[in-house]
Short mmCIF file of C-alpha atoms in Angstrom, two decimals:
data_model
loop_
_atom_site.label_atom_id
_atom_site.label_comp_id
_atom_site.label_asym_id
_atom_site.label_seq_id
_atom_site.Cartn_x
_atom_site.Cartn_y
_atom_site.Cartn_z
CA MET A 1194 -4.52 -41.53 -75.76
CA ARG A 1195 -7.98 -41.53 -74.15
CA PHE A 1196 -9.12 -38.12 -72.88
CA GLY A 1197 -11.88 -36.82 -70.69
CA VAL A 1198 -12.93 -33.17 -70.76
CA LEU A 1199 -13.60 -31.61 -67.37
CA GLY A 1200 -15.92 -28.66 -67.85
CA THR A 1201 -19.08 -27.79 -69.75
CA GLY A 1202 -18.67 -24.08 -70.51
CA HIS A 1203 -18.14 -22.33 -73.83
CA TRP A 1204 -14.36 -22.96 -74.01
CA ALA A 1205 -14.67 -26.58 -72.85
CA ARG A 1206 -17.27 -27.30 -75.51
CA THR A 1207 -16.10 -25.27 -78.52
CA VAL A 1208 -12.34 -25.79 -78.08
CA HIS A 1209 -11.38 -28.68 -75.80
CA ALA A 1210 -14.10 -31.14 -76.71
CA ALA A 1211 -14.23 -30.05 -80.36
CA ALA A 1212 -10.47 -30.46 -80.83
CA LEU A 1213 -10.35 -33.83 -79.08
CA ALA A 1214 -13.34 -35.16 -81.01
CA GLU A 1215 -11.55 -34.44 -84.29
CA HIS A 1216 -8.03 -35.38 -83.21
CA PRO A 1217 -6.41 -38.21 -85.22
CA THR A 1218 -4.64 -39.92 -82.31
CA ALA A 1219 -6.62 -38.85 -79.23
CA GLU A 1220 -9.99 -40.30 -78.27
CA LEU A 1221 -12.62 -38.25 -76.46
CA VAL A 1222 -14.15 -40.68 -73.96
CA GLY A 1223 -16.47 -38.47 -71.95
CA VAL A 1224 -17.30 -35.08 -70.45
CA TRP A 1225 -17.52 -34.34 -66.74
CA GLY A 1226 -19.38 -31.40 -65.23
CA ARG A 1227 -20.58 -30.19 -61.87
CA ASP A 1228 -24.05 -29.96 -63.45
CA PRO A 1229 -24.97 -33.46 -64.70
CA VAL A 1230 -27.53 -32.06 -67.13
CA LYS A 1231 -24.94 -29.86 -68.83
CA ALA A 1232 -22.42 -32.71 -68.84
CA GLY A 1233 -24.96 -34.89 -70.60
CA GLU A 1234 -25.78 -32.18 -73.13
CA VAL A 1235 -22.14 -31.49 -74.03
CA GLY A 1236 -21.37 -35.21 -74.15
CA ALA A 1237 -24.31 -35.83 -76.46
CA GLU A 1238 -23.04 -33.12 -78.80
CA PHE A 1239 -19.89 -35.19 -79.30
CA ASP A 1240 -21.53 -38.62 -79.00
CA VAL A 1241 -19.84 -39.49 -75.69
CA PRO A 1242 -21.28 -39.95 -72.19
CA GLY A 1243 -21.63 -37.16 -69.69
CA PHE A 1244 -20.37 -37.82 -66.16
CA SER A 1245 -21.17 -36.27 -62.81
CA ASP A 1246 -18.88 -38.74 -61.01
CA LEU A 1247 -15.29 -37.65 -61.65
CA ALA A 1248 -13.77 -40.89 -60.39
CA ALA A 1249 -15.89 -42.86 -62.85
CA LEU A 1250 -14.55 -40.84 -65.77
CA LEU A 1251 -10.97 -41.00 -64.53
CA ASP A 1252 -11.22 -44.80 -64.52
CA GLN A 1253 -11.74 -44.72 -68.29
CA VAL A 1254 -9.09 -42.25 -69.49
CA ASP A 1255 -5.33 -41.72 -69.74
CA ALA A 1256 -5.50 -37.92 -69.60
CA VAL A 1257 -7.86 -35.05 -68.90
CA ALA A 1258 -8.30 -31.67 -70.53
CA ILE A 1259 -9.58 -29.22 -67.92
CA ALA A 1260 -11.54 -26.08 -68.81
CA VAL A 1261 -13.10 -24.66 -65.64
CA PRO A 1262 -12.47 -21.53 -63.53
CA PRO A 1263 -8.90 -21.50 -62.14
CA SER A 1264 -9.68 -22.16 -58.48
CA VAL A 1265 -11.95 -25.05 -59.46
CA GLN A 1266 -9.23 -26.44 -61.71
CA VAL A 1267 -6.78 -26.78 -58.80
CA GLY A 1268 -8.71 -29.51 -56.98
CA LEU A 1269 -9.58 -31.32 -60.20
CA ALA A 1270 -5.94 -31.33 -61.28
CA GLU A 1271 -4.89 -32.73 -57.90
CA GLN A 1272 -7.47 -35.52 -58.10
CA ALA A 1273 -6.63 -36.41 -61.71
CA ALA A 1274 -2.87 -36.40 -61.08
CA ALA A 1275 -3.30 -38.60 -58.01
CA ALA A 1276 -5.17 -41.05 -60.26
CA GLY A 1277 -2.16 -41.10 -62.61
CA LYS A 1278 -3.74 -39.09 -65.42
CA HIS A 1279 -1.77 -36.72 -67.63
CA LEU A 1280 -2.97 -33.12 -67.55
CA LEU A 1281 -3.85 -30.57 -70.22
CA LEU A 1282 -4.63 -27.51 -68.12
CA GLU A 1283 -5.92 -24.01 -68.67
CA LYS A 1284 -4.18 -20.82 -67.61
CA PRO A 1285 -3.74 -19.56 -64.99
CA ILE A 1286 -3.19 -22.77 -63.02
CA GLY A 1287 -4.31 -20.93 -59.89
CA LEU A 1288 -5.28 -17.51 -58.61
CA SER A 1289 -2.52 -17.45 -56.00
CA LEU A 1290 0.98 -18.80 -55.66
CA ASP A 1291 -0.27 -21.30 -53.06
CA GLU A 1292 -2.80 -22.69 -55.56
CA ALA A 1293 -0.18 -22.92 -58.30
CA ASP A 1294 2.23 -24.70 -55.96
CA ARG A 1295 -0.48 -27.22 -55.10
CA VAL A 1296 -0.81 -28.13 -58.78
CA VAL A 1297 2.95 -28.38 -59.25
CA THR A 1298 3.26 -30.63 -56.19
CA ALA A 1299 0.46 -32.89 -57.42
CA VAL A 1300 2.02 -33.30 -60.86
CA ARG A 1301 5.53 -33.92 -59.56
CA SER A 1302 4.36 -36.34 -56.88
CA ALA A 1303 2.38 -38.38 -59.40
CA GLY A 1304 5.03 -38.28 -62.14
CA VAL A 1305 2.46 -37.41 -64.82
CA ALA A 1306 2.98 -35.21 -67.88
CA SER A 1307 1.53 -31.71 -67.94
CA VAL A 1308 0.92 -29.08 -70.61
CA VAL A 1309 -0.74 -25.74 -69.86
CA PHE A 1310 -2.69 -24.28 -72.78
CA PHE A 1311 -1.07 -20.90 -73.35
CA THR A 1312 -2.83 -20.67 -76.69
CA PHE A 1313 -0.27 -18.60 -78.60
CA ARG A 1314 2.55 -21.00 -77.71
CA PHE A 1315 0.97 -23.72 -79.86
CA GLN A 1316 0.99 -21.73 -83.10
CA ALA A 1317 3.53 -21.92 -85.93
CA GLY A 1318 3.88 -18.14 -86.11
CA THR A 1319 4.82 -17.95 -82.44
CA SER A 1320 7.36 -20.76 -82.79
CA THR A 1321 9.05 -18.86 -85.63
CA TRP A 1322 9.03 -15.64 -83.58
CA LEU A 1323 10.56 -17.38 -80.56
CA SER A 1324 13.27 -18.93 -82.74
CA GLN A 1325 14.14 -15.54 -84.20
CA ALA A 1326 14.21 -13.99 -80.72
CA ALA A 1327 16.56 -16.71 -79.48
CA ARG A 1328 19.10 -15.66 -82.12
CA THR A 1329 18.96 -11.99 -81.08
CA ARG A 1330 20.60 -10.11 -78.23
CA LEU A 1331 17.47 -8.60 -76.70
CA ALA A 1332 17.17 -5.41 -74.65
CA GLY A 1333 13.44 -5.41 -73.91
CA GLY A 1334 9.95 -5.71 -75.26
CA ALA A 1335 6.33 -4.69 -74.96
CA GLY A 1336 2.87 -6.10 -75.33
CA SER A 1337 -0.65 -4.74 -75.56
CA TRP A 1338 -3.86 -6.75 -75.44
CA LEU A 1339 -7.02 -4.68 -75.35
CA SER A 1340 -10.39 -6.40 -75.45
CA ALA A 1341 -14.06 -5.70 -74.82
CA LEU A 1342 -15.26 -8.63 -72.71
CA ALA A 1343 -18.83 -7.48 -72.04
CA GLY A 1344 -21.37 -9.50 -74.00
CA SER A 1345 -18.83 -12.01 -75.33
CA PRO A 1346 -18.97 -15.77 -74.66
CA PHE A 1347 -16.03 -15.24 -72.28
CA ASP A 1348 -17.89 -12.80 -70.01
CA SER A 1349 -17.78 -15.13 -67.01
CA ALA A 1350 -17.93 -14.44 -63.29
CA TRP A 1351 -14.28 -15.25 -62.57
CA ARG A 1352 -13.06 -12.99 -65.41
CA ARG A 1353 -15.23 -10.13 -64.20
CA GLU A 1354 -13.88 -10.59 -60.66
CA HIS A 1355 -10.18 -10.97 -61.48
CA GLY A 1356 -9.96 -8.95 -64.70
CA ALA A 1357 -7.61 -8.88 -67.63
CA LEU A 1358 -4.51 -9.26 -65.45
CA TRP A 1359 -5.35 -12.84 -64.54
CA ASP A 1360 -7.15 -13.83 -67.75
CA ILE A 1361 -5.00 -12.55 -70.60
CA GLY A 1362 -1.93 -11.65 -68.56
CA PRO A 1363 -0.82 -15.32 -68.63
CA HIS A 1364 -0.82 -15.31 -72.43
CA ALA A 1365 1.33 -12.18 -72.52
CA LEU A 1366 3.81 -13.59 -70.02
CA SER A 1367 4.00 -16.85 -71.97
CA LEU A 1368 5.66 -14.77 -74.71
CA LEU A 1369 7.85 -12.42 -72.67
CA LEU A 1370 9.31 -14.94 -70.23
CA PRO A 1371 10.85 -17.27 -72.84
CA THR A 1372 12.23 -14.37 -74.87
CA LEU A 1373 13.46 -11.96 -72.18
CA GLY A 1374 13.97 -14.32 -69.25
CA PRO A 1375 12.58 -14.53 -65.72
CA VAL A 1376 10.91 -11.49 -64.16
CA VAL A 1377 12.44 -10.35 -60.87
CA SER A 1378 10.26 -7.33 -60.03
CA VAL A 1379 7.03 -5.66 -61.13
CA GLN A 1380 5.66 -2.14 -61.03
CA ALA A 1381 1.97 -1.66 -61.81
CA GLY A 1382 -0.55 1.07 -62.43
CA ALA A 1383 -4.32 0.92 -62.87
CA GLY A 1384 -6.16 2.48 -65.78
CA ALA A 1385 -9.85 2.78 -66.61
CA GLY A 1386 -12.02 -0.24 -65.90
CA ASP A 1387 -9.82 -3.29 -65.35
CA THR A 1388 -6.95 -1.89 -67.43
CA VAL A 1389 -3.50 -2.51 -65.94
CA HIS A 1390 -0.09 -1.24 -67.02
CA LEU A 1391 2.94 -3.27 -65.95
CA VAL A 1392 6.68 -2.64 -65.98
CA LEU A 1393 8.58 -5.90 -65.72
CA GLN A 1394 12.25 -6.01 -64.75
CA HIS A 1395 13.86 -9.18 -66.06
CA ALA A 1396 16.78 -11.02 -64.49
CA THR A 1397 19.29 -9.91 -67.14
CA PRO A 1398 20.61 -6.48 -66.09
CA GLY A 1399 19.09 -3.67 -68.14
CA VAL A 1400 16.37 -5.82 -69.73
CA ALA A 1401 12.81 -4.64 -69.06
CA SER A 1402 9.41 -4.90 -70.72
CA THR A 1403 5.99 -3.31 -70.49
CA LEU A 1404 2.46 -4.69 -70.77
CA THR A 1405 -0.95 -3.09 -71.09
CA LEU A 1406 -3.92 -5.41 -70.55
CA SER A 1407 -7.63 -4.67 -70.57
CA HIS A 1408 -11.01 -6.32 -70.95
CA THR A 1409 -12.90 -3.02 -70.74
CA VAL A 1410 -11.86 -0.88 -73.72
CA ALA A 1411 -14.26 0.41 -76.37
CA PRO A 1412 -14.92 -2.22 -79.04
CA MET A 1413 -13.20 -0.13 -81.72
CA SER A 1414 -10.01 -0.06 -79.61
CA THR A 1415 -9.47 -3.81 -79.36
CA GLY A 1416 -6.34 -5.51 -80.62
CA VAL A 1417 -3.31 -7.54 -79.62
CA GLU A 1418 0.37 -7.15 -80.46
CA PHE A 1419 3.77 -7.93 -78.97
CA PHE A 1420 7.35 -7.11 -79.84
CA VAL A 1421 10.84 -7.60 -78.52
CA HIS A 1422 13.80 -5.52 -79.61
CA GLY A 1423 17.55 -5.86 -79.64
CA ASP A 1424 20.64 -5.75 -81.81
CA ALA A 1425 18.75 -7.14 -84.82
CA GLY A 1426 15.86 -4.65 -84.58
CA ARG A 1427 12.25 -5.21 -83.58
CA LEU A 1428 10.59 -8.60 -83.82
CA VAL A 1429 6.80 -8.12 -83.95
CA LEU A 1430 4.22 -10.81 -83.23
CA LEU A 1431 0.54 -10.41 -84.04
CA PRO A 1432 -0.87 -13.58 -82.46
CA ASP A 1433 -3.66 -15.58 -84.05
CA THR A 1434 -6.76 -15.32 -81.88
CA GLU A 1435 -9.08 -17.03 -84.36
CA SER A 1436 -7.82 -20.65 -84.40
CA PRO A 1437 -7.97 -22.03 -80.83
CA VAL A 1438 -9.13 -25.49 -81.92
CA GLU A 1439 -6.03 -25.95 -84.07
CA SER A 1440 -3.85 -24.70 -81.21
CA LEU A 1441 -5.49 -27.09 -78.75
CA ALA A 1442 -4.91 -29.98 -81.15
CA ALA A 1443 -1.21 -29.09 -81.20
CA ALA A 1444 -1.16 -29.00 -77.40
CA VAL A 1445 -2.70 -32.49 -77.35
CA ASP A 1446 0.07 -33.72 -79.67
CA GLU A 1447 2.69 -32.28 -77.36
CA LEU A 1448 1.12 -33.72 -74.20
CA GLU A 1449 1.04 -37.14 -75.84
CA ALA A 1450 4.73 -36.81 -76.74
CA ALA A 1451 5.66 -35.71 -73.21
CA ALA A 1452 3.73 -38.64 -71.74
CA VAL A 1453 5.52 -41.13 -74.00
CA THR A 1454 9.03 -39.74 -73.52
CA GLY A 1455 8.70 -38.73 -69.88
CA GLY A 1456 10.10 -35.32 -70.81
CA THR A 1457 9.22 -31.90 -69.45
CA HIS A 1458 7.26 -29.61 -71.75
CA PRO A 1459 8.28 -25.92 -71.97
CA CYS A 1460 4.72 -24.99 -70.97
CA ASP A 1461 4.39 -27.42 -68.09
CA VAL A 1462 3.05 -26.61 -64.64
CA GLY A 1463 6.48 -25.39 -63.50
CA PHE A 1464 6.50 -22.69 -66.16
CA ALA A 1465 2.86 -21.91 -65.39
CA ARG A 1466 3.78 -21.50 -61.73
CA ASP A 1467 6.37 -18.88 -62.75
CA VAL A 1468 3.62 -17.05 -64.63
CA VAL A 1469 1.36 -17.07 -61.57
CA ALA A 1470 4.23 -15.73 -59.45
CA VAL A 1471 4.50 -12.69 -61.74
CA LEU A 1472 0.72 -12.17 -61.80
CA ALA A 1473 0.47 -12.36 -58.01
CA THR A 1474 3.34 -9.88 -57.72
CA ALA A 1475 1.60 -7.53 -60.15
CA ALA A 1476 -1.57 -7.71 -58.07
CA ARG A 1477 0.47 -6.88 -54.98
CA ALA A 1478 2.14 -3.97 -56.78
CA LEU A 1479 -1.25 -2.56 -57.77
CA GLU A 1480 -2.25 -2.51 -54.11
CA SER A 1481 1.02 -1.14 -52.73
CA GLY A 1482 1.90 1.34 -55.46
CA CYS A 1483 5.51 0.13 -55.14
CA ARG A 1484 7.89 -2.01 -57.11
CA GLU A 1485 7.44 -5.54 -55.76
CA PRO A 1486 9.89 -8.47 -55.99
CA VAL A 1487 8.84 -11.75 -57.61
CA PRO A 1488 9.31 -14.79 -55.36
CA ALA A 1489 11.90 -17.20 -56.74
CA ARG A 1490 10.85 -20.67 -57.86
CA PRO A 1491 11.72 -23.16 -55.10
CA PRO A 1492 14.20 -25.90 -56.01
CA SER A 1493 12.59 -29.05 -57.44
CA GLY A 1494 12.95 -32.47 -55.99
#
């Protein structure tokens, strides 16, 4: 499958382009960027052309891997889907439910395959954890991801503006939704910096979970862990944050498979839309100070 990378930032270069350049069955054809100079520089690093004309790149590929800020990604995804290209997207797929719905509509209308890169979901350890959770009667769970964003390669304008909730919150929800089920309401409280504390009520009566997310803790306080609990005890997951290239390669494999079979991937845009619905509800709960209901997914078709 021939891929184009849309984006020229740190993640686009060191993960998306790097993984595709080394992938055994995918071919990196080119890199597109809003800045033609940067597109040329990143392309040259991987011995492919840089493009400033998106349509020109789309003419040469079967799929695109998009690594740009979320609101920029929405329009690119719509254009690529309309051109019949399969989509490997970043999370979140939008910064509002309206943006997420636009992406879902574009993908469904075009009939293309989609995979959203919730990094942990493409790791063997997570797959084992999810399989164990599926065999357990669960009562709840919790997650904590504390990071120090300042000075890191990920210290970008959109992350500073929207905080940990929208940046790492999607990763946390990508673990709690498949184990504990859909979230129907959210309570939220703000901590220091961009720290948020969430209480999630899931659809199964009596099942709830909690999340603490931050990009502004002291460096010595950083760490990430999740667990779910039930009749078989606690199942703990310490996700791998050091192997994103390997995870992206797995996501490429799974997008290729979905494109060939015409199947729906568990981390497609529909699932990603459910994640955005919870994030948008959490943002609303932070403002209102009240428990807020999560809008239901509209029927497909």
